[in-house]
mmCIF file of C-alpha atoms and ligand atoms in Angstrom:
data_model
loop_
_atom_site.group_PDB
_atom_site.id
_atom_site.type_symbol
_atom_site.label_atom_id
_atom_site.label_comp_id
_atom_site.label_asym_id
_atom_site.label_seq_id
_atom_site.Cartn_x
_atom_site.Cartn_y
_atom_site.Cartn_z
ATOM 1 C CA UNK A 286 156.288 -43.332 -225.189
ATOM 2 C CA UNK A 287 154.840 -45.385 -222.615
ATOM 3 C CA UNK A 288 157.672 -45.094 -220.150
ATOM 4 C CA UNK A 289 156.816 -41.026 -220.579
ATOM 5 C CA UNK A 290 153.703 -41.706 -220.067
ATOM 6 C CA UNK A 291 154.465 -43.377 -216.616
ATOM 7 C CA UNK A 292 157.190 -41.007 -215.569
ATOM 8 C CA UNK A 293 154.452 -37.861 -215.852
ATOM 9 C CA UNK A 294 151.826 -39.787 -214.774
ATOM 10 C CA UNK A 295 153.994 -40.691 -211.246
ATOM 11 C CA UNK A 296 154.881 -36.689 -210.848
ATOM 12 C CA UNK A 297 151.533 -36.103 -211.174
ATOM 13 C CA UNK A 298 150.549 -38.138 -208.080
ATOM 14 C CA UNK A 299 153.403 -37.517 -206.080
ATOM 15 C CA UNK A 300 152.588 -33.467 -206.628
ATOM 16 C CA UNK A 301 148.946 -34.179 -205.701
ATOM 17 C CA UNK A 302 150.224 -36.419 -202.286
ATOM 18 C CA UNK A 303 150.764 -33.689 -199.484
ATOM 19 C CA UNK A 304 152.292 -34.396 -195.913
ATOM 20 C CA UNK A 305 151.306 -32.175 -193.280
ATOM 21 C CA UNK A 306 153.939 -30.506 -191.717
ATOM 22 C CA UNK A 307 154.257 -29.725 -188.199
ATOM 23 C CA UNK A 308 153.381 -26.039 -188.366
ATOM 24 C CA UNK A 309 150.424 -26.520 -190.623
ATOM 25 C CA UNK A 310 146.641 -26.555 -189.128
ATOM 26 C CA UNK A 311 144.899 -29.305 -189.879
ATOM 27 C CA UNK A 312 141.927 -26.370 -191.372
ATOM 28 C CA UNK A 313 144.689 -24.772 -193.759
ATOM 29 C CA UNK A 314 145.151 -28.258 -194.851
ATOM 30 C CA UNK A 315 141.153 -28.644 -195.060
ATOM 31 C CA UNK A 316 141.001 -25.475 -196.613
ATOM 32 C CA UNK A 317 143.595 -25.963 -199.285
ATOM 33 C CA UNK A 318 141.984 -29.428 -200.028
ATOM 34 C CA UNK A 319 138.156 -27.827 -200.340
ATOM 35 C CA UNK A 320 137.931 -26.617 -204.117
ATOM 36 C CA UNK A 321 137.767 -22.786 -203.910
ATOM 37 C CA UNK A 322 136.801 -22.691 -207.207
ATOM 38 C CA UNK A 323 133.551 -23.607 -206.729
ATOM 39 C CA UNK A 324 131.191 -21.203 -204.921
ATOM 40 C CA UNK A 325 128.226 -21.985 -202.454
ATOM 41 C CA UNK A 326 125.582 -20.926 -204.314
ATOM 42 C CA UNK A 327 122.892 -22.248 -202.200
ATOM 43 C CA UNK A 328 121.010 -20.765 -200.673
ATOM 44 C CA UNK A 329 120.440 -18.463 -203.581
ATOM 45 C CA UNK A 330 119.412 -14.785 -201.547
ATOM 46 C CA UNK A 331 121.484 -14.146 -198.959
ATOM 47 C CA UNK A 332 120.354 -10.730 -197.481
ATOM 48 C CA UNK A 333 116.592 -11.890 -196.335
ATOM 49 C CA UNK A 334 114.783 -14.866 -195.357
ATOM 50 C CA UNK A 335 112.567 -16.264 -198.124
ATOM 51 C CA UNK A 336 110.516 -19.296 -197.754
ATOM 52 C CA UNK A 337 107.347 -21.115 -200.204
ATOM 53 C CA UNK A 338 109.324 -20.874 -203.264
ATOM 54 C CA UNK A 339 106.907 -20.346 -206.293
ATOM 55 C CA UNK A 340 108.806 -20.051 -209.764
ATOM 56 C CA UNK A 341 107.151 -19.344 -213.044
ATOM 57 C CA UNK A 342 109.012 -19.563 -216.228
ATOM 58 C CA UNK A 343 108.368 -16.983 -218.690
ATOM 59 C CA UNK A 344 109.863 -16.083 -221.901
ATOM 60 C CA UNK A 345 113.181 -15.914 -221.505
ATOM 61 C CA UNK A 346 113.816 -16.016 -217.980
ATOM 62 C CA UNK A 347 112.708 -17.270 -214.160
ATOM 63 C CA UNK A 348 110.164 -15.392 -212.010
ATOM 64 C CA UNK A 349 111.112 -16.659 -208.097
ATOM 65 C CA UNK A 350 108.056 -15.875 -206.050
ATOM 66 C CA UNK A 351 108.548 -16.181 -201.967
ATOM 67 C CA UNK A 352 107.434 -14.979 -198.563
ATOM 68 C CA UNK A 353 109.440 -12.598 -196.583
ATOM 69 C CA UNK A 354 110.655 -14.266 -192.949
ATOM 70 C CA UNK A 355 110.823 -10.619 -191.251
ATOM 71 C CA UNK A 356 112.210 -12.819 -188.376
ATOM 72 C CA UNK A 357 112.714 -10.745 -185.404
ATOM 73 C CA UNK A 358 114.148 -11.815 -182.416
ATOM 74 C CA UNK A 359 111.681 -12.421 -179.917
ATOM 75 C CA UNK A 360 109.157 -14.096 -183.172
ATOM 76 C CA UNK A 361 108.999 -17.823 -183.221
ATOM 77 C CA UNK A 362 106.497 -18.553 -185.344
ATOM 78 C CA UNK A 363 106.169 -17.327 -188.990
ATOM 79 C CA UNK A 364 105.771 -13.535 -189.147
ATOM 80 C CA UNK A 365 105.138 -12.418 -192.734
ATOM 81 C CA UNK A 366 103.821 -9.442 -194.607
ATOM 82 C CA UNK A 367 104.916 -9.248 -197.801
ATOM 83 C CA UNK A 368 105.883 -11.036 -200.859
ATOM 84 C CA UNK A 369 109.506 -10.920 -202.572
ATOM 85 C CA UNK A 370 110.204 -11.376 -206.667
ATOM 86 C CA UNK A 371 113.705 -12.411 -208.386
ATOM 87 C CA UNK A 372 114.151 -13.003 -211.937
ATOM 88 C CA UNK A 373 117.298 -14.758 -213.200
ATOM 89 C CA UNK A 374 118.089 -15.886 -216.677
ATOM 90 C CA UNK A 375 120.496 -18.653 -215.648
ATOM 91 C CA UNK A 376 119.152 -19.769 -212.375
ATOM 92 C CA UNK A 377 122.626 -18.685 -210.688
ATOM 93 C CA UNK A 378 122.196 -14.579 -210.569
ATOM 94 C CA UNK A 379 119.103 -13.808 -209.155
ATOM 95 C CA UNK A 380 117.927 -10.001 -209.679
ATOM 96 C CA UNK A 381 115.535 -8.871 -206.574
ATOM 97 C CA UNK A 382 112.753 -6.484 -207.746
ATOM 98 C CA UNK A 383 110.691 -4.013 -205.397
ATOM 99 C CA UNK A 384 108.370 -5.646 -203.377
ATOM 100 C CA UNK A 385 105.087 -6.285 -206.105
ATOM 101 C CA UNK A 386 102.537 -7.654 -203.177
ATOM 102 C CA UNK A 387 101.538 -7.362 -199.648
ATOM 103 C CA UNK A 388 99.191 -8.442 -197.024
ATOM 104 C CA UNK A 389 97.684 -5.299 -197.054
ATOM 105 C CA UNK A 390 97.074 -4.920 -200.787
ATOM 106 C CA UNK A 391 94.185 -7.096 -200.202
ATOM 107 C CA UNK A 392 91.617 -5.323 -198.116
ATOM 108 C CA UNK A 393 89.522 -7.563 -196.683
ATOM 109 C CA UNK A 394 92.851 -9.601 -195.335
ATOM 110 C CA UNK A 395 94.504 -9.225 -191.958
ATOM 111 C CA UNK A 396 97.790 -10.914 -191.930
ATOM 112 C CA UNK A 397 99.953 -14.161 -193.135
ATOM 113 C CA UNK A 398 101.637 -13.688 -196.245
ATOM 114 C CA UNK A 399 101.828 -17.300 -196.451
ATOM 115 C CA UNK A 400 102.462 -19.708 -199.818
ATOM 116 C CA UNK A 401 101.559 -18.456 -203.045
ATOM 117 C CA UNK A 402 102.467 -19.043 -206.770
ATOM 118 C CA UNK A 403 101.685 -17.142 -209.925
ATOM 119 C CA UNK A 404 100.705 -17.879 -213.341
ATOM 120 C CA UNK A 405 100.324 -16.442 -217.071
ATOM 121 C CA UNK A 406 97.575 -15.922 -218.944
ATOM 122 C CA UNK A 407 96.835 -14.134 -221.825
ATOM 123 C CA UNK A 408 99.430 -11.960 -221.120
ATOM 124 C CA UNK A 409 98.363 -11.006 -217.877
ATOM 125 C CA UNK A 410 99.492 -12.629 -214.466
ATOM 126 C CA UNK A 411 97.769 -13.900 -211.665
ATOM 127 C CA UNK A 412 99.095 -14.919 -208.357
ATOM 128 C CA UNK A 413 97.208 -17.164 -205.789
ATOM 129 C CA UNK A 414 98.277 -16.205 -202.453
ATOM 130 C CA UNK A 415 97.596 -17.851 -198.763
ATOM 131 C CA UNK A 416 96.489 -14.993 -195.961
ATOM 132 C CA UNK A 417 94.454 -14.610 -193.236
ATOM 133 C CA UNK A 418 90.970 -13.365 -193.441
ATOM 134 C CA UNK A 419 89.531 -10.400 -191.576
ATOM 135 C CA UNK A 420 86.303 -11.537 -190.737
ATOM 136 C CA UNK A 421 85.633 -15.375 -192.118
ATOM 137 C CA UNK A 422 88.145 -17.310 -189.372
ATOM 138 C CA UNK A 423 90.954 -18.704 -190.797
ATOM 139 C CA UNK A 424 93.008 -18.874 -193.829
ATOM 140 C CA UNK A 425 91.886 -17.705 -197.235
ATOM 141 C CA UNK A 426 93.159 -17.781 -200.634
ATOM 142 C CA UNK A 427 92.914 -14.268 -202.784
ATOM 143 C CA UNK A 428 94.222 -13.565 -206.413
ATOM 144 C CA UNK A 429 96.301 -10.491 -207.028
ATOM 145 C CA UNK A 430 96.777 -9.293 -210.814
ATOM 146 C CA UNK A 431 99.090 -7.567 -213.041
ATOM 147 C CA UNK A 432 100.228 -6.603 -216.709
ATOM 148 C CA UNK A 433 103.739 -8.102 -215.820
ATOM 149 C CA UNK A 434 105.867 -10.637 -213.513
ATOM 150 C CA UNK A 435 106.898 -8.141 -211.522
ATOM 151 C CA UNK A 436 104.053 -6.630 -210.592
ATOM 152 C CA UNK A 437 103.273 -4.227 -208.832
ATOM 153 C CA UNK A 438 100.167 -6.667 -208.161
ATOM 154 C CA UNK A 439 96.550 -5.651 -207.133
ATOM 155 C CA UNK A 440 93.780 -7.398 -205.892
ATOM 156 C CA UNK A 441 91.987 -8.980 -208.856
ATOM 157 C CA UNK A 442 88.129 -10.036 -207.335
ATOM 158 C CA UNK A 443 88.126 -7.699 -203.920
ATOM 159 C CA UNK A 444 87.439 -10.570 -201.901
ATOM 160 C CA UNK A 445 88.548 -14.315 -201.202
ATOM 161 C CA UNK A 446 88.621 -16.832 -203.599
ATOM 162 C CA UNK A 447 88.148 -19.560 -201.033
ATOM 163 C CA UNK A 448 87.680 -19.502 -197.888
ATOM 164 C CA UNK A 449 87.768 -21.588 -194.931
ATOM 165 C CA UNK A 450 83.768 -22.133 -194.631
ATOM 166 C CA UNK A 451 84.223 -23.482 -198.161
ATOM 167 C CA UNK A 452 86.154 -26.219 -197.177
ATOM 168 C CA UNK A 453 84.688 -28.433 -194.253
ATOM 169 C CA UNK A 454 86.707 -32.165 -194.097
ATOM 170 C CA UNK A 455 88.337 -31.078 -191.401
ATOM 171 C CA UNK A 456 87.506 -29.177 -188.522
ATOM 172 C CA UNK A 457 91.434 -27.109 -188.885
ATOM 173 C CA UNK A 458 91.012 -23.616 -189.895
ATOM 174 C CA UNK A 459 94.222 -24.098 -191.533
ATOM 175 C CA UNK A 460 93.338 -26.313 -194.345
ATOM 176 C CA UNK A 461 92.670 -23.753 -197.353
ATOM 177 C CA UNK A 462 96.635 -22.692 -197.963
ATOM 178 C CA UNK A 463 99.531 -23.224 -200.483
ATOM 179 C CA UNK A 464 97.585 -22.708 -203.464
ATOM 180 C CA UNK A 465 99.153 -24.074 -206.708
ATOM 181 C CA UNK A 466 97.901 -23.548 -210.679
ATOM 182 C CA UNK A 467 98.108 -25.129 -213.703
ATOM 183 C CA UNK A 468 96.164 -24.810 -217.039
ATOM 184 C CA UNK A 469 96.047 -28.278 -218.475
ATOM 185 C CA UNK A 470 96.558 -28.311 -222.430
ATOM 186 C CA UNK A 471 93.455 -28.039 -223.175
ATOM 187 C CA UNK A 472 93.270 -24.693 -221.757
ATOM 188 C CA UNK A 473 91.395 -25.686 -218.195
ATOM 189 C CA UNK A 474 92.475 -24.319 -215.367
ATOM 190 C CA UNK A 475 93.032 -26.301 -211.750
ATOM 191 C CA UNK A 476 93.637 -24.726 -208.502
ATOM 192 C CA UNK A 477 95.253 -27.270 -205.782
ATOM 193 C CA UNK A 478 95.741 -26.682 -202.159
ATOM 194 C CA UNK A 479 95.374 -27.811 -198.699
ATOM 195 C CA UNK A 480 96.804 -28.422 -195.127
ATOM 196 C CA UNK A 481 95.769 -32.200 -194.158
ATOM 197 C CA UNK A 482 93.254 -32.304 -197.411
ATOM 198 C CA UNK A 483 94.618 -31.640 -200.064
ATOM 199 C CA UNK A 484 91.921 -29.977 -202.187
ATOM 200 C CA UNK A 485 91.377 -29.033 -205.937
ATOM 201 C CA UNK A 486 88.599 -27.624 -208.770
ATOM 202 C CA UNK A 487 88.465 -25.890 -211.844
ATOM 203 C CA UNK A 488 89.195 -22.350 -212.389
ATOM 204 C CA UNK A 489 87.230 -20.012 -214.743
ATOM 205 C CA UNK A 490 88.474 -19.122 -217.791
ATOM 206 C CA UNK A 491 88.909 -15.475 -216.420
ATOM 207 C CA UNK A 492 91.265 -16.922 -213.369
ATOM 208 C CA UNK A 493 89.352 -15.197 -210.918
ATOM 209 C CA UNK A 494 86.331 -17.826 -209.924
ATOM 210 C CA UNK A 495 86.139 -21.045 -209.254
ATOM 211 C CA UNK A 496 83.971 -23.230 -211.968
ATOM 212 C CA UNK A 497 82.465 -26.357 -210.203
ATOM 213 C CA UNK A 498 82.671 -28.102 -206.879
ATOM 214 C CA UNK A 499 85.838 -28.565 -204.942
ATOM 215 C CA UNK A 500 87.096 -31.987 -204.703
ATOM 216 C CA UNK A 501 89.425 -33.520 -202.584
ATOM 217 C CA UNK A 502 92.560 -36.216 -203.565
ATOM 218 C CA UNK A 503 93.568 -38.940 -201.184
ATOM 219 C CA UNK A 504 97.484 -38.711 -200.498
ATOM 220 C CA UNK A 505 99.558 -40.704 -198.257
ATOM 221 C CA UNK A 506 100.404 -38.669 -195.181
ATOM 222 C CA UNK A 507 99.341 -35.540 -197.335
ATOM 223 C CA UNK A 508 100.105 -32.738 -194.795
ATOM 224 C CA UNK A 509 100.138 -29.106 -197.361
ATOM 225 C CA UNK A 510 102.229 -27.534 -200.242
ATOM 226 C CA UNK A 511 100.833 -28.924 -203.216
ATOM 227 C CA UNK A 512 102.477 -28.457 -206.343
ATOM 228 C CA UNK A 513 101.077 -29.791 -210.092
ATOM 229 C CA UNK A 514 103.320 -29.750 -212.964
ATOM 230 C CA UNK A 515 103.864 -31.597 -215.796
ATOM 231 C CA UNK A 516 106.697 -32.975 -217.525
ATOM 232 C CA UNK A 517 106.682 -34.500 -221.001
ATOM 233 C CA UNK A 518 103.264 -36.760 -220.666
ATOM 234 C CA UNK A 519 103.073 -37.131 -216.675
ATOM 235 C CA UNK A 520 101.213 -34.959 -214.192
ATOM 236 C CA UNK A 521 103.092 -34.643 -211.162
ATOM 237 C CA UNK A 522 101.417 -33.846 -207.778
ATOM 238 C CA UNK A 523 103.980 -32.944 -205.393
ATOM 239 C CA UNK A 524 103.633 -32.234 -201.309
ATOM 240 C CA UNK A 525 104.863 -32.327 -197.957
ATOM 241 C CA UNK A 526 105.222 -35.028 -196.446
ATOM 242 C CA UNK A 527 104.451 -35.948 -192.692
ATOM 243 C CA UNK A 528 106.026 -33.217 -190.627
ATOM 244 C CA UNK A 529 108.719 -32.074 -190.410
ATOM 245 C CA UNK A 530 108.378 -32.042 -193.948
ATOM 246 C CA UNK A 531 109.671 -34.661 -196.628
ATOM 247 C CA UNK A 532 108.147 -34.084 -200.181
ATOM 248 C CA UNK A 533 106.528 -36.951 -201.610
ATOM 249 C CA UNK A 534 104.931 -37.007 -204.769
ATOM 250 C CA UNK A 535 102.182 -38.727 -207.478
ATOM 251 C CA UNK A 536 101.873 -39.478 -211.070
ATOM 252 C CA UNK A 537 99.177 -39.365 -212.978
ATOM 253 C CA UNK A 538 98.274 -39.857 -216.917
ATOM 254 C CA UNK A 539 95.328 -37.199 -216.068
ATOM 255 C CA UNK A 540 95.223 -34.103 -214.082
ATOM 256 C CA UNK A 541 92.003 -35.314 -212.966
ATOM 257 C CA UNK A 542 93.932 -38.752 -211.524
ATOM 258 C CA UNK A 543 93.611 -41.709 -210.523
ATOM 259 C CA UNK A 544 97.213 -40.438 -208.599
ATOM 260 C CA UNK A 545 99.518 -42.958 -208.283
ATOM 261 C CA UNK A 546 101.989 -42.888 -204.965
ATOM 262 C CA UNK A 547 105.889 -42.789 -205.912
ATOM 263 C CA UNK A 548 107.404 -41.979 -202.778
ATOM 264 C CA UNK A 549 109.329 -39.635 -201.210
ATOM 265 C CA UNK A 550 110.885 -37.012 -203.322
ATOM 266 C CA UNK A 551 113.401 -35.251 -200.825
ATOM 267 C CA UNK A 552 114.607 -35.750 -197.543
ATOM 268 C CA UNK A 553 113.729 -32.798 -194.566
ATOM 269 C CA UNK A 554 115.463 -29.670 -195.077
ATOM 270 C CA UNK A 555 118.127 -28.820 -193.227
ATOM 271 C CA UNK A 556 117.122 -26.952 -189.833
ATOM 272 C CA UNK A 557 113.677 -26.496 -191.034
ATOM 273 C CA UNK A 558 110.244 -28.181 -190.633
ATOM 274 C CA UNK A 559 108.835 -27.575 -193.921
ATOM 275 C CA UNK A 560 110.485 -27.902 -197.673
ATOM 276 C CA UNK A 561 108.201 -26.606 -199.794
ATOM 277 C CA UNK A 562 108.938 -27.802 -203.091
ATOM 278 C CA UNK A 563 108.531 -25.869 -206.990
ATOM 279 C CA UNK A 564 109.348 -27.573 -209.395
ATOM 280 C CA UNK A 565 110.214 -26.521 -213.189
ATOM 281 C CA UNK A 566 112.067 -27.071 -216.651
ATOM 282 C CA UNK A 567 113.877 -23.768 -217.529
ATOM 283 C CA UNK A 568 115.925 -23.831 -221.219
ATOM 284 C CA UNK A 569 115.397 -27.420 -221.116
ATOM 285 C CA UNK A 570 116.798 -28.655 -217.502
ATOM 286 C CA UNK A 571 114.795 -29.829 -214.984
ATOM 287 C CA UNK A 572 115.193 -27.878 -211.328
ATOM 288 C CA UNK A 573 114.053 -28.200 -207.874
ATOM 289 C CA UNK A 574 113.185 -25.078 -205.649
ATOM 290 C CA UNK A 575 112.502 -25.004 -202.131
ATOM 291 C CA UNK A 576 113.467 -23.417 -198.884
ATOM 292 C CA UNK A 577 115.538 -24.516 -195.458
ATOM 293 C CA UNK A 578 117.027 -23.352 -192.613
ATOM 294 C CA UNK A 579 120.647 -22.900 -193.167
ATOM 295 C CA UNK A 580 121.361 -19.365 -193.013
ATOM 296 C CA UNK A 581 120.338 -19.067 -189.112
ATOM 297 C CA UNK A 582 120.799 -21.606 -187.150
ATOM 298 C CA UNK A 583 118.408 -20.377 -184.272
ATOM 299 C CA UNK A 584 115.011 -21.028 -185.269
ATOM 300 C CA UNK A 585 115.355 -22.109 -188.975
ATOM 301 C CA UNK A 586 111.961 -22.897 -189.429
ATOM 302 C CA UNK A 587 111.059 -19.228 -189.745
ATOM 303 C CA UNK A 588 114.187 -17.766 -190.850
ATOM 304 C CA UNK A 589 114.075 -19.509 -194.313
ATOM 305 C CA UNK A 590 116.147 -19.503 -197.181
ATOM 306 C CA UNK A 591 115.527 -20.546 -200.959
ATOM 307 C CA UNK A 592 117.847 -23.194 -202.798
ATOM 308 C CA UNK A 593 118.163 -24.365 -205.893
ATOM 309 C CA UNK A 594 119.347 -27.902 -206.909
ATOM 310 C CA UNK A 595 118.813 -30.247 -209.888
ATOM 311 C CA UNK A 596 116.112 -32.540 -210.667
ATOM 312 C CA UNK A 597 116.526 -35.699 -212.507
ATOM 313 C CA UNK A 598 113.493 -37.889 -214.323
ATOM 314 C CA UNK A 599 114.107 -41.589 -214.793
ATOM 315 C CA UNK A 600 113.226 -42.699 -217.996
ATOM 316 C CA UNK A 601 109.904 -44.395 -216.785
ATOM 317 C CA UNK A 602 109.141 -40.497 -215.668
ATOM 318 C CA UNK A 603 109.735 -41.081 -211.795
ATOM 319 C CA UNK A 604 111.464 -38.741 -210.481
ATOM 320 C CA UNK A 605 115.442 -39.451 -208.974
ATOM 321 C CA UNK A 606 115.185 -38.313 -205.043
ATOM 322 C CA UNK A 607 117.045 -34.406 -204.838
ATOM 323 C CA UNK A 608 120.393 -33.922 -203.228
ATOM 324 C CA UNK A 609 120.082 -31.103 -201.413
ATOM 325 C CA UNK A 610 123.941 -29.363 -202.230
ATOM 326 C CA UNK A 611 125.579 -26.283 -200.649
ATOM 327 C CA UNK A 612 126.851 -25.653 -204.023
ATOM 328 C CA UNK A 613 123.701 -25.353 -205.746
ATOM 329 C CA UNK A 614 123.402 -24.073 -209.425
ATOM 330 C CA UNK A 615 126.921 -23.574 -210.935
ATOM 331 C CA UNK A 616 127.150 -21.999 -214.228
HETATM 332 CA CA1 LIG B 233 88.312 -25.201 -194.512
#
């Protein structure tokens, strides 16, 4: 028996050895050697450039909120109108709905349909967007609202939420963007956000006003793109990093803090200056969602594209640092 054993066990490595022959390319060989069988899933939409990844888990499947990178030619910065929605029920199909928001569907904005993210609430959803103000310089955060996840979304107050003047620890009129929500178990909401400070305070129980004073957290190297969740009995405040972008991240036994520095998270994105990092459990498996640059290689940084890889707790609740794949989600 063992001598079978042996004898299949040596045709089965000298079937799996392969000399290359003279009129073989060294890329058919490559090619052969690469496992076809299992797709590059990442990045996840292919036929647009999506960046800020925002992803809300509802019911029974993923909402995948992003900007829209129109990209054209002669752009190089970030030119952005609109926001996209996907759903997917296994993280590896993603369905693309009609547009539910734009710049425009907020009157008193002019441009910039920058970060955002969207939460539930008594049945009713609410998405915290980044734009640019018409008449109060710089950035501004509004809140859009609708009966379902895929909108179509309308503006829920009919003017900012906050606004740069709001804001004054630094003289940027950049610093109120990348909103990010979370109602706390006890049913108190938090809005987060920030370029450079990194700001936060209490939302109203109707979502649509802030209740109390905004407050600020000290981060190291804290540059935007905020992002609180919680896993098991750990808040987690997650950013970018320095730029170009790493994501670092905090713990915290309170959403209120003391935050407690645990390093850096994930490494720059390929071909892209920012990352911008969600983060959620979905039937029970932890995932990590953000954007980089790998679907045009000629300015990357606003022709973005939205992966999908795994995300791994240690059992002290720190988080394992992401490797970024090409093959992404496989089913
Ligand atoms: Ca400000």
């Amino acid at each position: 028996m063992k001598n079978l054993f042996s004898i299949l066990l040596a045709i089965a490595l000298f079937s799996s050895c392969k000399t290359i022959k003279p009129n073989e390319s060294l890329a058919s060989v490559k090619s052969e050697n690469s496992n076809p069988t299992v797709p590059s899933n990442n990045p996840i939409i292919k036929d647009k450039y999506t960046g800020d990844p925002a992803a809300l888990v509802y019911k029974d499947k993923v909402y995948l909120y992003a900007g829209h990178d129109e990209a054209p030619n002669d752009f190089n910065f970030y030119k952005m109108n609109e926001w996209l929605v996907y759903s997917s029920s296994d993280m590896v199909n993603w369905q693309e709905h009609p547009v539910p928001l734009k710049v425009t569907d907020f009157a008193w904005a002019k441009s910039d349909a920058w970060a955002a993210q969207v939460i539930e609430r008594n049945g009713k959803f609410y998405w915290y967007v980044t734009v640019s103000h018409g008449t109060i310089n710089g950035k501004a955060i509004g809140v859009a609202v609708s009966d379902s996840p895929t909108g179509p979304f309308k503006d829920a107050l009919g003017k900012a939420l906050v606004t740069n003047d709001m804001t004054t620890h630094t003289k940027i009129d950049w610093d109120d963007i990348d909103p990010t929500v979370h109602i706390d178990d006890d049913g108190q909401a938090y809005l987060f956000w920030g370029n450079t400070v990194c700001h936060y305070a209490k939302l109203k129980e109707n979502m649509i006003e802030l209740d109390g004073p905004i407050q600020t957290i000290n981060l190291p190297n804290f540059t935007e793109a905020p992002w609180i969740h919680k896993h098991k009995d750990w808040y987690y405040l997650s950013y970018a990093y320095e730029f170009p972008e790493k994501i670092a991240y905090a713990m915290s036994k309170s959403i209120n803090g003391p935050w407690e520095y645990k390093g850096i998270l994930n490494e720059i994105a390929g071909n892209s200056n920012t990352n911008h990092q969600s983060i959620i459990d979905f039937k029970g498996v932890p995932y990590f969602i953000y954007h980089n640059g790998s679907t045009q290689p000629n300015g990357g940084s606003f022709r973005r594209s939205v992966c999908v890889d795994r995300l791994y707790y240690n059992s002290d609740g720190t988080m394992k640092r992401v490797i970024m794949t090409s093959e992404g989600i496989q089913k």
